[in-house]
Amino acid sequence: MKFFLLLLAVGFCWAQYSPHTESGRTSIVHLFEWRWADIALECERYLAPKGFGGVQVSPPNENAVINNPSRPWWERYQPVSYKICTRSGNENEFKDMVTRCNNVGVRIYVDAVINHMSGSGVSAGTSSTCGSYFDPGSRDFPAVPYSGWDFNDGKCKTESGEIENYQDATQVRDCRLVGLVDLALGKDYVRSKIAEYLNNLIDIGVAGFRIDASKHMWPGDIKAILDTLNNLNTRWFSEGSRAFIYQEVIDLGGEPITGSEYFGNGRVTEFKYGAKLGTVLRKWNGEKMSYLNNWGEGWGFVPSDRALVFVDNHDNQRGHGAGGASILTFFDARLYKMGVGFMLAHPYGFTRVMSSYRWDRNFVNGQDANDWIGPPNNDGVIKEVTINPDTTCGNGWVCEHRWRQIRNMVAFRNVVDGQPFTNWWDNGSNQVAFGRGNKGFIVFNNDDWSLSVTLQTGLPAGTYCDVISGDKSDGNCTGIKIYVSSDGKANFSISNSAEDPFIAIHADSKL
Ligand SMILES: *[C@@H]1O[C@H](CO)[C@@H](O)[C@H](O)[C@H]1NC(C)=O
Ligand SMILES: *[C@@H]1O[C@H](CO)[C@@H](O)[C@H](O)[C@H]1NC(C)=O
Ligand SMILES: *[C@@H]1O[C@H](CO)[C@@H](O)[C@H](O)[C@H]1NC(C)=O
């Protein structure tokens, strides 16, 4: 019996639902479009010391070079081959990054673009990040190699060959997504080429994959590929560990394809999370923070242990993908920090923090005409992420993950890991608070008037440093101090005009 229980426990830890982060590290960050050399440095100088569990990196495989518009971010979602060779760096730089990040306990997760190859609108030639020839028109990708037989053109039943109706699950899976030529994942040969690519990454030392456009693939086809993957590299992971899998399934309800169809393969991205949280914090549709008392499955989300959650991602922060106008981003910094703070304090889901670059938005009829703009660059070469004396980033990189409020909430989540959701309080409006057992407590004031209230925190008596307004430093606090009395109660005052109208304290911020 004991042996059986042990097997069960170990089985869970090894499976595709576990991120394989080091113990005590509970969040990952998407360093969107960063170069491998910069990520390696960031792991060593910042992410490891601040308790980040891992990094989602942009697709590392060769992609089409798009010049009209000029080098958009989305060119990386147009594969040409499985050579590790992009604007972020070559295979040696990628290996160096994975090794250095793993060596300081920070995992690497690869954005795997396996549903399709470069689009039909792109002409034949060698305009690719490694110079490989390809011809989407004739379905010729000799650097893999793929040819006409390896695509779904015969299987797709729509007139245009494109996905025309999202209510028809078959065409969503068998037809082209915005012109991108659709790989025949039913074929053993195609599966084997994809598995070869993913196994190369696993052997280098990555911990798992975001599976791009999973909704556009049959769950069984994804499973057939995953079943042939190697175990993770035992230089950093325990024997028998399986790659962490999170599948991009945009399910906001109202379509026949649901996230739950993909649970057998791994976790899914819960897009309702950011869309709803944005609606609540913006107070749209009569939503209030007090309604968040049953946040999670109670809001129709997938089970917590199947969810990968985020406030925004690289698509919906610029109006692509899903979620619409309610999505909070660094452009709405005050609400954004509250949203990310709420996510990191709340026990639901496995959390991913977004880290972006700046671009000039240009709204035309409600649409951002600049939604395509690629990363900061010099003539197409991605710019280095420079670090300012105040620890923020330069050269156009936003680095939300370095904002004090967000970085400190990543630490909060690590401290309260495994603790229950406790001591909920609300005023029936937009003032709410909750604790995580006896390890942490957070209070929000998103009303248009000040908050002054005595609350049960569940924490041991003492003086705590609010990690939103400041940092604990040399045993002192650069921000607001909160006094918890021996009965666990504390007074909180938060002006509605505070720079950040929320306060968070935890076991490690005790003075
Ligand atoms: C909470 O909001 C209500 C209105 O719903 C208001 O009457 C009350 O004063 C607020 N509570 C606090 C503690 O500010
Ligand atoms: C802590 O910082 C405050 C100001 O933020 C200062 O007044 C106080 O003297 C400091 N305490 C110690 C023990 O350094
Ligand atoms: C909270 O404020 C009240 C009223 O000012 C005071 O009597 C009480 O001691 C305070 N509690 C704590 C824990 O500081």
Coordinates of C-alpha atoms and ligand atoms in Angstrom, one line a residue:
M1 CA 0.0 0.0 0.0
K2 CA 2.8 2.4 1.0
F3 CA 4.6 1.6 -2.2
F4 CA 1.4 2.1 -4.3
L5 CA 0.8 5.5 -2.7
L6 CA 4.4 6.5 -3.3
L7 CA 4.0 5.6 -7.0
L8 CA 0.9 7.7 -7.2
A9 CA 2.6 10.7 -5.7
V10 CA 5.7 10.3 -7.9
G11 CA 3.5 9.7 -10.9
F12 CA 1.8 13.1 -10.4
C13 CA 5.1 14.9 -10.0
W14 CA 6.5 13.4 -13.1
A15 CA 3.5 13.9 -15.3
Q16 CA 2.8 16.5 -18.1
Y17 CA 0.8 18.7 -15.7
S18 CA 3.8 19.5 -13.5
P19 CA 6.0 22.5 -14.6
H20 CA 9.1 20.9 -13.0
T21 CA 10.0 24.2 -11.4
E22 CA 12.3 24.0 -8.5
S23 CA 10.5 23.6 -5.2
G24 CA 9.3 26.9 -3.8
R25 CA 9.1 28.5 -7.3
T26 CA 5.6 28.9 -8.5
S27 CA 5.4 31.2 -11.6
I28 CA 7.0 31.6 -15.0
V29 CA 7.5 34.7 -17.1
H30 CA 7.1 35.1 -20.9
L31 CA 10.2 37.0 -22.1
F32 CA 8.5 37.8 -25.4
E33 CA 11.0 38.1 -28.3
W34 CA 14.0 38.3 -26.1
R35 CA 17.4 37.1 -27.4
W36 CA 18.8 33.9 -25.9
A37 CA 21.9 35.8 -24.6
D38 CA 19.7 38.2 -22.7
I39 CA 17.6 35.5 -21.2
A40 CA 20.7 33.6 -20.0
L41 CA 21.8 36.8 -18.2
E42 CA 18.3 37.5 -16.8
C43 CA 18.1 34.0 -15.3
E44 CA 21.4 34.6 -13.5
R45 CA 21.1 38.2 -12.5
Y46 CA 17.4 38.5 -11.7
L47 CA 15.0 35.6 -12.2
A48 CA 16.8 33.1 -9.9
P49 CA 17.5 35.5 -7.1
K50 CA 13.9 36.8 -7.2
G51 CA 12.3 33.3 -7.2
F52 CA 10.9 33.0 -10.7
G53 CA 10.4 29.3 -11.7
G54 CA 11.0 29.5 -15.5
V55 CA 10.8 31.4 -18.8
Q56 CA 8.5 30.9 -21.8
V57 CA 10.7 31.7 -24.8
S58 CA 9.6 32.8 -28.3
P59 CA 9.6 30.0 -31.0
P60 CA 13.3 29.0 -31.5
N61 CA 12.9 27.4 -34.9
E62 CA 13.6 29.0 -38.3
N63 CA 10.9 31.2 -39.5
A64 CA 10.0 33.3 -42.6
V65 CA 11.4 36.8 -42.7
I66 CA 8.5 39.1 -43.5
N67 CA 9.4 42.5 -44.9
N68 CA 5.9 43.8 -45.5
P69 CA 5.2 44.9 -42.9
S70 CA 8.7 45.1 -41.7
R71 CA 9.7 42.2 -39.4
P72 CA 6.4 41.8 -37.5
W73 CA 6.4 39.8 -34.3
W74 CA 4.1 37.3 -36.0
E75 CA 6.7 36.1 -38.5
R76 CA 7.9 33.8 -35.7
Y77 CA 4.6 31.9 -36.0
Q78 CA 5.5 31.1 -39.7
P79 CA 7.9 28.1 -39.5
V80 CA 10.3 27.3 -42.3
S81 CA 12.2 24.5 -40.7
Y82 CA 13.1 23.0 -37.3
K83 CA 16.6 24.4 -37.3
I84 CA 17.2 26.4 -34.1
C85 CA 18.0 29.6 -35.8
T86 CA 16.0 32.9 -35.3
R87 CA 16.5 36.5 -34.5
S88 CA 16.8 35.4 -30.8
G89 CA 19.9 33.4 -31.6
N90 CA 21.4 30.2 -33.0
E91 CA 21.5 26.7 -31.5
N92 CA 24.7 27.3 -29.5
E93 CA 23.2 30.4 -27.9
F94 CA 20.0 28.5 -27.2
K95 CA 22.0 25.7 -25.5
D96 CA 24.0 28.1 -23.5
M97 CA 20.8 29.8 -22.3
V98 CA 19.1 26.5 -21.3
T99 CA 22.2 25.3 -19.5
R100 CA 22.8 28.6 -17.6
C101 CA 19.2 29.0 -16.7
N102 CA 18.8 25.4 -15.5
N103 CA 22.0 25.7 -13.5
V104 CA 20.5 28.5 -11.4
G105 CA 17.2 26.6 -11.1
V106 CA 15.2 28.5 -13.8
R107 CA 13.4 26.3 -16.4
I108 CA 12.9 27.0 -20.1
Y109 CA 9.6 26.4 -21.8
V110 CA 9.5 26.5 -25.6
D111 CA 6.6 28.0 -27.7
A112 CA 6.2 25.1 -30.1
V113 CA 4.6 26.0 -33.5
I114 CA 3.6 22.6 -34.9
N115 CA 0.2 23.1 -36.4
H116 CA 1.3 24.7 -39.6
M117 CA 4.2 26.1 -41.7
S118 CA 4.7 29.5 -43.3
G119 CA 1.6 31.0 -45.0
S120 CA 0.4 30.7 -48.5
G121 CA 0.7 34.5 -49.1
V122 CA 4.5 34.3 -48.7
S123 CA 6.4 33.7 -52.0
A124 CA 9.0 31.1 -52.7
G125 CA 12.6 31.9 -51.8
T126 CA 15.2 32.0 -49.1
S127 CA 13.7 34.9 -47.0
S128 CA 14.0 33.0 -43.8
T129 CA 16.0 33.4 -40.6
C130 CA 18.6 30.8 -41.5
G131 CA 18.4 31.2 -45.3
S132 CA 16.6 27.9 -45.9
Y133 CA 14.6 27.7 -49.2
F134 CA 10.9 27.2 -48.9
D135 CA 7.8 27.5 -51.1
P136 CA 4.5 27.7 -49.3
G137 CA 2.6 27.8 -52.6
S138 CA 3.8 24.3 -53.6
R139 CA 4.0 23.1 -49.9
D140 CA 7.8 22.6 -50.3
F141 CA 9.9 22.9 -47.2
P142 CA 13.1 21.0 -48.1
A143 CA 14.9 22.0 -44.9
V144 CA 12.6 19.7 -42.9
P145 CA 11.7 18.1 -45.5
Y146 CA 8.0 18.5 -46.0
S147 CA 6.2 18.3 -49.4
G148 CA 2.6 18.4 -50.6
W149 CA 1.8 15.0 -49.1
D150 CA 2.4 16.4 -45.6
F151 CA -0.4 18.9 -45.6
N152 CA -4.1 18.8 -45.1
D153 CA -5.2 20.3 -48.4
G154 CA -7.0 17.1 -49.4
K155 CA -8.6 16.7 -46.0
C156 CA -10.0 20.3 -45.6
K157 CA -13.5 20.6 -47.0
T158 CA -14.1 24.3 -47.2
E159 CA -14.3 26.1 -50.5
S160 CA -11.4 28.5 -49.7
G161 CA -9.2 25.9 -47.9
E162 CA -9.3 28.3 -44.9
I163 CA -11.2 28.0 -41.6
E164 CA -14.5 29.7 -42.5
N165 CA -16.7 28.7 -39.5
Y166 CA -15.6 28.2 -35.9
Q167 CA -18.8 26.3 -35.2
D168 CA -17.5 23.5 -37.3
A169 CA -14.8 21.6 -35.3
T170 CA -13.6 19.6 -38.3
Q171 CA -12.6 22.7 -40.4
V172 CA -11.1 24.4 -37.3
R173 CA -8.7 21.4 -37.2
D174 CA -8.3 20.4 -40.9
C175 CA -8.2 23.8 -42.7
R176 CA -5.8 26.7 -42.9
L177 CA -5.6 29.2 -40.0
V178 CA -5.2 32.7 -41.6
G179 CA -3.4 31.2 -44.7
L180 CA -0.9 29.2 -42.8
V181 CA -0.4 25.9 -44.5
D182 CA -1.9 23.2 -42.3
L183 CA 0.3 20.2 -41.4
A184 CA -1.2 16.7 -41.7
L185 CA -0.6 15.7 -38.1
G186 CA -2.5 12.4 -38.8
K187 CA 0.6 11.2 -40.8
D188 CA 3.3 9.2 -39.0
Y189 CA 6.0 11.0 -41.0
V190 CA 4.8 14.5 -40.0
R191 CA 4.5 13.4 -36.4
S192 CA 8.0 12.0 -36.4
K193 CA 9.6 15.2 -37.8
I194 CA 7.8 17.2 -35.1
A195 CA 8.9 14.8 -32.4
E196 CA 12.5 14.9 -33.6
Y197 CA 12.4 18.7 -33.2
L198 CA 10.8 18.6 -29.7
N199 CA 13.2 15.8 -28.6
N200 CA 16.2 17.9 -29.7
L201 CA 14.9 20.6 -27.4
I202 CA 14.2 18.1 -24.6
D203 CA 17.7 16.7 -24.9
I204 CA 19.2 20.2 -24.7
G205 CA 17.3 20.6 -21.4
V206 CA 14.0 22.4 -21.8
A207 CA 11.3 21.5 -19.3
G208 CA 8.2 21.7 -21.5
F209 CA 6.2 23.3 -24.2
R210 CA 3.5 25.8 -24.9
I211 CA 1.7 24.1 -27.8
D212 CA 0.7 27.0 -30.1
A213 CA -2.7 26.8 -31.9
S214 CA -3.7 23.6 -30.1
K215 CA -7.4 24.2 -30.9
H216 CA -6.5 23.8 -34.5
M217 CA -5.1 20.3 -34.0
W218 CA -7.0 17.1 -33.0
P219 CA -6.2 16.2 -29.4
G220 CA -5.4 12.7 -30.5
D221 CA -2.8 13.9 -33.0
I222 CA -1.1 15.9 -30.3
K223 CA -1.2 12.9 -28.0
A224 CA 0.4 10.7 -30.7
I225 CA 3.4 13.2 -30.8
L226 CA 3.7 13.6 -27.1
D227 CA 3.7 9.8 -26.6
T228 CA 7.0 9.6 -28.6
L229 CA 8.8 12.4 -26.6
N230 CA 11.9 11.6 -24.6
N231 CA 12.0 12.0 -20.8
L232 CA 13.5 15.2 -19.6
N233 CA 17.3 15.6 -19.4
T234 CA 18.5 13.9 -16.2
R235 CA 21.3 16.4 -15.8
W236 CA 18.6 18.7 -14.3
F237 CA 15.4 16.6 -13.9
S238 CA 14.7 13.4 -12.0
E239 CA 14.6 10.1 -13.9
G240 CA 11.4 9.6 -15.8
S241 CA 10.2 13.2 -15.8
R242 CA 7.8 14.1 -18.7
A243 CA 7.7 17.5 -20.5
F244 CA 5.3 20.0 -19.0
I245 CA 2.6 20.6 -21.6
Y246 CA 0.3 23.6 -21.8
Q247 CA -1.9 23.9 -24.9
E248 CA -3.1 27.1 -26.4
V249 CA -6.8 26.5 -26.6
I250 CA -8.8 29.7 -27.0
D251 CA -12.1 28.7 -25.4
L252 CA -14.2 31.7 -24.3
G253 CA -17.4 29.6 -24.5
G254 CA -19.8 29.5 -27.4
E255 CA -17.7 27.2 -29.7
P256 CA -17.9 23.4 -30.0
I257 CA -14.2 23.0 -29.2
T258 CA -13.6 23.2 -25.5
G259 CA -10.4 23.2 -23.4
S260 CA -11.5 20.0 -21.6
E261 CA -10.9 17.9 -24.8
Y262 CA -7.2 18.5 -24.3
F263 CA -6.8 17.6 -20.6
G264 CA -5.4 14.2 -21.5
N265 CA -2.4 15.8 -23.0
G266 CA -1.6 18.4 -20.4
R267 CA -2.8 21.8 -19.1
V268 CA -4.7 24.4 -21.2
T269 CA -4.4 28.2 -21.4
E270 CA -7.5 29.5 -19.6
F271 CA -8.4 32.6 -21.7
K272 CA -11.5 33.4 -19.7
Y273 CA -9.3 34.3 -16.8
G274 CA -7.8 37.5 -18.2
A275 CA -10.9 38.5 -20.0
K276 CA -13.0 38.2 -16.9
L277 CA -10.5 39.8 -14.5
G278 CA -10.1 42.7 -16.9
T279 CA -13.9 43.2 -17.0
V280 CA -14.1 43.1 -13.2
L281 CA -11.2 45.5 -12.5
R282 CA -12.6 47.9 -15.2
K283 CA -16.0 47.6 -13.6
W284 CA -17.6 46.9 -16.9
N285 CA -21.0 45.1 -17.2
G286 CA -21.8 45.8 -13.6
E287 CA -18.9 43.6 -12.4
K288 CA -17.4 44.1 -8.9
M289 CA -14.4 42.8 -7.1
S290 CA -16.7 41.4 -4.4
Y291 CA -17.9 38.8 -7.0
L292 CA -14.4 37.4 -7.0
N293 CA -15.1 35.4 -3.8
N294 CA -15.6 32.2 -5.8
W295 CA -12.9 33.0 -8.5
G296 CA -11.7 30.0 -10.4
E297 CA -13.9 27.0 -11.2
G298 CA -16.9 29.0 -9.8
W299 CA -16.5 31.3 -12.8
G300 CA -16.7 28.4 -15.3
F301 CA -13.0 28.0 -15.7
V302 CA -11.2 24.7 -16.2
P303 CA -10.1 22.8 -13.0
S304 CA -7.2 24.6 -11.3
D305 CA -4.7 21.8 -11.9
R306 CA -5.4 21.9 -15.6
A307 CA -5.1 25.7 -16.0
L308 CA -2.3 27.9 -17.1
V309 CA -3.3 31.5 -16.3
F310 CA -2.2 35.0 -17.2
V311 CA -3.6 38.5 -17.2
D312 CA -2.5 39.1 -20.8
N313 CA -0.4 37.3 -23.4
H314 CA 1.5 38.4 -26.5
D315 CA -1.6 38.1 -28.7
N316 CA -4.3 39.6 -26.7
Q317 CA -2.2 42.5 -25.3
R318 CA -2.4 43.8 -28.9
G319 CA -5.9 42.8 -29.7
H320 CA -5.0 39.5 -31.4
G321 CA -6.2 36.1 -30.1
A322 CA -9.0 36.4 -27.5
G323 CA -10.4 38.5 -24.7
G324 CA -11.2 41.8 -26.5
A325 CA -10.9 45.2 -25.1
S326 CA -11.2 44.2 -21.4
I327 CA -7.7 42.7 -21.4
L328 CA -5.4 44.6 -19.0
T329 CA -1.8 45.4 -20.2
F330 CA 1.1 47.6 -19.2
F331 CA -0.6 50.4 -21.0
D332 CA -3.1 50.5 -18.1
A333 CA -0.4 50.1 -15.5
R334 CA -2.3 50.9 -12.3
L335 CA -5.1 48.4 -13.0
Y336 CA -2.6 45.9 -14.5
K337 CA -0.6 45.8 -11.3
M338 CA -3.8 45.1 -9.4
G339 CA -4.8 42.3 -11.8
V340 CA -1.4 40.6 -11.7
G341 CA -1.3 41.1 -7.9
F342 CA -4.7 39.4 -7.6
M343 CA -3.6 36.5 -9.9
L344 CA -0.4 35.9 -8.0
A345 CA -2.1 36.0 -4.6
H346 CA -5.0 33.7 -5.6
P347 CA -4.5 29.9 -5.5
Y348 CA -6.1 29.1 -8.8
G349 CA -4.0 27.8 -11.7
F350 CA -0.4 27.8 -12.7
T351 CA 0.6 31.5 -13.3
R352 CA 2.5 33.1 -16.1
V353 CA 3.7 36.7 -16.0
M354 CA 3.9 38.7 -19.2
S355 CA 7.0 40.7 -20.1
S356 CA 6.6 42.9 -23.1
Y357 CA 8.3 45.5 -25.3
R358 CA 6.7 49.0 -26.0
W359 CA 5.1 50.0 -29.2
D360 CA 3.1 53.0 -30.3
R361 CA -0.5 52.1 -30.5
N362 CA -2.5 53.7 -33.3
F363 CA -6.2 53.1 -33.0
V364 CA -8.2 53.2 -36.2
N365 CA -11.9 52.4 -35.7
G366 CA -11.1 50.7 -32.4
Q367 CA -8.3 48.5 -34.0
D368 CA -4.6 49.1 -33.3
A369 CA -3.1 49.6 -36.7
N370 CA 0.3 49.0 -35.2
D371 CA -0.6 45.6 -33.7
W372 CA 2.1 43.9 -35.9
I373 CA 5.1 45.8 -34.7
G374 CA 8.1 43.6 -33.8
P375 CA 10.6 43.8 -31.0
P376 CA 13.0 46.8 -30.5
N377 CA 15.6 46.4 -33.3
N378 CA 18.3 47.9 -35.4
D379 CA 17.7 47.1 -39.0
G380 CA 15.9 44.0 -38.0
V381 CA 18.4 42.8 -35.4
I382 CA 16.8 42.5 -32.0
K383 CA 18.1 45.0 -29.5
E384 CA 19.8 44.0 -26.3
V385 CA 17.8 44.3 -23.1
T386 CA 19.7 46.9 -21.2
I387 CA 19.3 47.4 -17.5
N388 CA 19.0 51.0 -16.0
P389 CA 20.5 52.0 -12.7
D390 CA 17.0 51.8 -11.1
T391 CA 16.8 48.1 -12.2
T392 CA 14.1 48.8 -14.9
C393 CA 14.9 47.9 -18.5
G394 CA 15.9 50.2 -21.4
N395 CA 15.9 50.0 -25.2
G396 CA 12.1 49.8 -25.4
W397 CA 11.7 46.7 -23.2
V398 CA 8.9 47.1 -20.6
C399 CA 10.0 44.3 -18.3
E400 CA 6.8 44.1 -16.2
H401 CA 8.4 41.2 -14.3
R402 CA 10.9 43.7 -12.8
W403 CA 8.2 46.1 -11.6
R404 CA 8.4 46.1 -7.8
Q405 CA 4.7 45.3 -7.3
I406 CA 4.8 42.3 -9.7
R407 CA 8.3 41.0 -8.7
N408 CA 7.2 41.1 -5.0
M409 CA 4.0 39.3 -5.7
V410 CA 5.9 36.5 -7.5
A411 CA 7.7 36.1 -4.1
F412 CA 4.4 36.3 -2.3
R413 CA 3.0 33.4 -4.3
N414 CA 6.1 31.3 -3.5
V415 CA 5.7 32.1 0.2
V416 CA 2.0 31.1 0.4
D417 CA 2.4 28.1 -1.9
G418 CA 0.1 25.2 -0.7
Q419 CA -1.8 27.5 1.8
P420 CA -5.6 27.6 1.6
F421 CA -7.7 30.5 0.5
T422 CA -8.9 32.1 3.8
N423 CA -10.4 35.2 5.5
W424 CA -12.2 36.6 2.5
W425 CA -13.7 40.0 3.2
D426 CA -15.5 42.4 0.9
N427 CA -17.7 45.5 1.3
G428 CA -20.2 44.4 -1.3
S429 CA -18.4 46.6 -3.8
N430 CA -14.8 46.8 -5.0
Q431 CA -13.0 46.6 -1.7
V432 CA -11.9 43.0 -1.0
A433 CA -9.3 41.1 1.0
F434 CA -8.2 37.6 1.4
G435 CA -5.5 35.5 3.0
R436 CA -3.5 32.4 2.3
G437 CA -3.5 30.5 5.5
N438 CA -1.1 32.0 8.0
K439 CA 1.4 33.0 5.4
G440 CA 0.0 36.0 3.5
F441 CA -2.7 38.6 3.2
I442 CA -3.8 41.1 0.5
V443 CA -6.2 44.0 0.5
F444 CA -7.6 45.8 -2.6
N445 CA -9.4 49.1 -2.9
N446 CA -10.8 49.6 -6.4
D447 CA -13.7 51.7 -5.2
D448 CA -13.9 55.5 -5.8
W449 CA -13.6 56.2 -2.1
S450 CA -11.1 55.4 0.6
L451 CA -10.9 52.3 2.6
S452 CA -10.2 52.1 6.3
V453 CA -11.0 48.9 8.0
T454 CA -9.8 46.3 10.6
L455 CA -9.4 42.8 9.1
Q456 CA -8.6 39.3 10.3
T457 CA -5.3 38.5 8.5
G458 CA -4.7 35.0 9.9
L459 CA -1.0 36.0 10.3
P460 CA 1.1 35.8 13.5
A461 CA 1.5 39.1 15.4
G462 CA 4.2 41.4 14.3
T463 CA 5.1 44.3 12.0
Y464 CA 5.0 43.5 8.3
C465 CA 6.3 45.4 5.3
D466 CA 3.7 46.1 2.5
V467 CA 5.5 44.7 -0.6
I468 CA 3.4 46.8 -3.0
S469 CA 4.5 50.2 -1.7
G470 CA 8.0 49.2 -0.8
D471 CA 10.5 46.5 0.0
K472 CA 11.8 44.9 3.2
S473 CA 15.4 46.0 3.2
D474 CA 18.0 45.6 6.0
G475 CA 15.3 44.6 8.4
N476 CA 13.4 47.8 7.7
C477 CA 10.6 48.7 5.3
T478 CA 10.7 51.3 2.5
G479 CA 6.9 51.2 2.2
I480 CA 3.8 51.1 4.4
K481 CA 4.1 49.2 7.7
I482 CA 1.2 47.0 8.8
Y483 CA 0.8 46.0 12.5
V484 CA -0.8 42.6 13.1
S485 CA -2.0 42.2 16.7
S486 CA -2.0 38.9 18.7
D487 CA -5.5 38.1 17.6
G488 CA -4.4 38.3 13.9
K489 CA -6.2 41.6 13.2
A490 CA -4.7 44.6 11.5
N491 CA -5.9 48.0 10.4
F492 CA -5.7 48.9 6.7
S493 CA -6.1 52.3 5.1
I494 CA -6.0 52.6 1.4
S495 CA -6.8 55.9 -0.4
N496 CA -8.6 55.5 -3.7
S497 CA -6.0 57.9 -5.1
A498 CA -3.0 55.8 -3.9
E499 CA -0.5 55.1 -6.6
D500 CA -1.2 51.4 -6.1
P501 CA -4.5 50.9 -4.2
F502 CA -3.6 47.6 -2.7
I503 CA -1.5 46.2 0.1
A504 CA 0.2 42.8 0.5
I505 CA 2.0 41.3 3.4
H506 CA 3.5 37.8 3.9
A507 CA 5.6 35.7 6.2
D508 CA 8.9 36.8 4.6
S509 CA 8.0 40.5 4.7
K510 CA 7.7 40.4 8.6
L511 CA 10.2 42.8 10.1
Ligands
LIG1 C1 -17.9 49.6 0.8 O1 -18.9 50.0 -0.1 C2 -20.1 50.4 0.4 C3 -21.0 50.6 -0.7 O2 -21.3 49.3 -1.3 C4 -20.0 51.6 1.3 O3 -21.2 51.9 1.9 C5 -19.0 51.2 2.4 O4 -18.7 52.4 3.1 C6 -17.7 50.7 1.8 N1 -16.9 50.1 2.9 C7 -15.8 50.6 3.3 C8 -15.1 49.9 4.4 O5 -15.3 51.6 2.8
LIG2 C1 13.4 52.5 9.2 O1 13.0 53.4 8.2 C2 12.3 54.6 8.6 C3 12.0 55.4 7.4 O2 11.5 54.7 6.4 C4 13.2 55.3 9.6 O3 12.5 56.4 10.1 C5 13.6 54.4 10.7 O4 14.6 55.0 11.6 C6 14.3 53.1 10.2 N1 14.5 52.2 11.3 C7 15.6 51.5 11.4 C8 15.7 50.6 12.6 O5 16.6 51.7 10.6
LIG3 C1 -6.6 49.7 14.9 O1 -7.1 51.0 15.1 C2 -7.8 51.1 16.3 C3 -8.5 52.5 16.3 O2 -7.5 53.4 16.0 C4 -6.9 50.8 17.5 O3 -7.6 50.9 18.7 C5 -6.3 49.4 17.3 O4 -5.4 49.2 18.3 C6 -5.7 49.3 16.0 N1 -5.3 47.9 15.8 C7 -4.0 47.5 15.5 C8 -3.8 46.1 15.3 O5 -3.1 48.3 15.3

